[in-house]
Amino acid sequence: MTRSRLESTRRAVEAAASREGFALDAAQSALLDRLVRLGEELAGARRRPVRGLYVWGPAGRGKSWLAGAFFAAVADGLPAGATKRVHVYDLFRELHAAIHARRVTALTGPRPAVGQGGPTRGWRTRATAPVAEPTPPRPSEESPEPRPGAVDSAIDGLLRGTTLLYLDELHLHDTGDATLLTRLLRRAFAAGVVVLATSNYEPGTLLPNPLWHHVAEPGIALLRAHLDVVELAGPTDYRTLGGRGRAGFAAGAWLRPGTTAQLDARGLRRPGADEATAVRTGSRTFPVTAARADELWVTFDDLAGRPTSTLEYLDWSVRFRRWVVTDVPLLTAVDREAQQRFVAVVDVLVDADVELVVTSPHALGTFRTALPDRPDAFRTASRLQLLTEDAGGTDPADDVPHA
């Protein structure tokens, strides 16, 4: 990469920051130096292998924004399709869907005819050669674990044509995802794909549950072997300064208690009982308060109190660009599954940049302070600060969480 190209990448990132009304701080500028160097190495990749970059640190320090701005600038200088950016939720959804599709294809494909390896019981056949010992049966296609061939094929499909793979918000709390990530990294590095990752977790703390952490260790070793690890830390969570530009997720609001007047002020019309309906994802349906052209209304109990998952949230985030989630309690008042679902909802909506409006009997500060010690709840606490709070004239001092 020529010096002019290097300066062009740096200027593109700094200009993106200026358009959003801020300037990079010292730590962010130092990270940009390292990212620009990665861009230079990518341009000269034919001469030597390129080490990727793993950027981690506390929530709200600008990791995803900075890596994303760099990624956009570099993508302009690489062949079409050579760069791929994927959020961790989308990554595993894409892979699981592709693996499932390949397994279904294997199950529904043509079966061998009689005399060509197919079943012969009950058929009268003419022996033409000594009968060999029966071949041990293959593992059942109905096994809950996908066959290795299906996994590798799905990963290769994801990586095909990719030079730079950006994994955003990398975190692991599931052993199956940890195993899949290891397989992905192994094949990516074998194919010469350069990986850029952002995370709130230092690599060694991925899959933090001590009972299962060993499952992630092979993937962690691959990350350390092929990526430089850089921490972006600092005293300021920039989300405490409010949303930049007030669009997408940051255009949303936290309304206490969520009166009709508060909703009207934001151009929202409370649904009538006749608008209650259900939304479908795949073969499953889920009750909601209303599903309008581009607007989803759903109670907290229907969203997080039922067995919903990130698959549904990802689907709905494409179909509905504004979500109104009503009657949100303190998470300490609900079970652990509901807590984790709400954390995942906020993650998905931030990544998809979907507007979120919350109605709650509690002040936003009380809700954030009372967040339980759940995986990634610290990120939820940071992200919710992007919402505009309307307390409806209530006194936050009156909102004291129950022990």
Tab-separated table of N, CA and C in Angstrom, residues 50 52 82 159-165 185 187-195 226:
chain	number	residue	atom	x	y	z
A	50	VAL	N	-0.077	-12.432	6.640
A	50	VAL	CA	-0.521	-11.250	7.376
A	50	VAL	C	-1.162	-11.688	8.688
A	52	GLY	N	-3.636	-11.043	11.670
A	52	GLY	CA	-4.838	-10.267	11.892
A	52	GLY	C	-4.762	-9.479	13.184
A	82	ALA	N	-14.260	-9.494	-1.446
A	82	ALA	CA	-13.073	-9.960	-0.735
A	82	ALA	C	-13.146	-9.686	0.758
A	159	LEU	N	-16.589	-18.615	3.796
A	159	LEU	CA	-15.282	-18.008	3.566
A	159	LEU	C	-14.953	-17.801	2.085
A	160	ARG	N	-15.712	-18.408	1.205
A	160	ARG	CA	-15.337	-18.421	-0.205
A	160	ARG	C	-15.090	-17.011	-0.748
A	161	GLY	N	-13.917	-16.808	-1.319
A	161	GLY	CA	-13.568	-15.529	-1.928
A	161	GLY	C	-13.157	-14.445	-0.951
A	162	THR	N	-13.097	-14.782	0.359
A	162	THR	CA	-12.831	-13.762	1.379
A	162	THR	C	-11.337	-13.584	1.620
A	163	THR	N	-10.898	-12.335	1.657
A	163	THR	CA	-9.530	-11.999	2.032
A	163	THR	C	-9.471	-11.507	3.480
A	164	LEU	N	-10.457	-10.678	3.850
A	164	LEU	CA	-10.511	-10.101	5.193
A	164	LEU	C	-11.868	-10.414	5.811
A	165	LEU	N	-11.857	-11.102	6.958
A	165	LEU	CA	-13.074	-11.458	7.682
A	165	LEU	C	-13.102	-10.677	8.986
A	185	LEU	N	-11.993	-20.897	12.453
A	185	LEU	CA	-10.672	-20.282	12.474
A	185	LEU	C	-9.630	-21.176	11.812
A	187	ARG	N	-9.972	-23.375	9.425
A	187	ARG	CA	-10.103	-23.378	7.966
A	187	ARG	C	-9.806	-21.990	7.383
A	188	ALA	N	-10.156	-20.939	8.123
A	188	ALA	CA	-9.856	-19.591	7.633
A	188	ALA	C	-8.354	-19.374	7.514
A	189	PHE	N	-7.619	-19.734	8.550
A	189	PHE	CA	-6.174	-19.505	8.524
A	189	PHE	C	-5.490	-20.421	7.511
A	190	ALA	N	-6.010	-21.640	7.363
A	190	ALA	CA	-5.442	-22.542	6.355
A	190	ALA	C	-5.644	-21.984	4.946
A	191	ALA	N	-6.727	-21.228	4.749
A	191	ALA	CA	-7.018	-20.648	3.437
A	191	ALA	C	-6.379	-19.280	3.248
A	192	GLY	N	-5.648	-18.794	4.257
A	192	GLY	CA	-4.987	-17.502	4.132
A	192	GLY	C	-5.897	-16.316	4.376
A	193	VAL	N	-7.069	-16.533	4.985
A	193	VAL	CA	-7.975	-15.429	5.298
A	193	VAL	C	-7.433	-14.657	6.502
A	194	VAL	N	-7.429	-13.348	6.420
A	194	VAL	CA	-7.005	-12.489	7.523
A	194	VAL	C	-8.228	-12.145	8.367
A	195	VAL	N	-8.107	-12.280	9.678
A	195	VAL	CA	-9.239	-12.072	10.583
A	195	VAL	C	-9.018	-10.819	11.411
A	226	HIS	N	-2.446	-16.322	15.376
A	226	HIS	CA	-2.608	-15.666	14.079
A	226	HIS	C	-3.032	-14.207	14.167
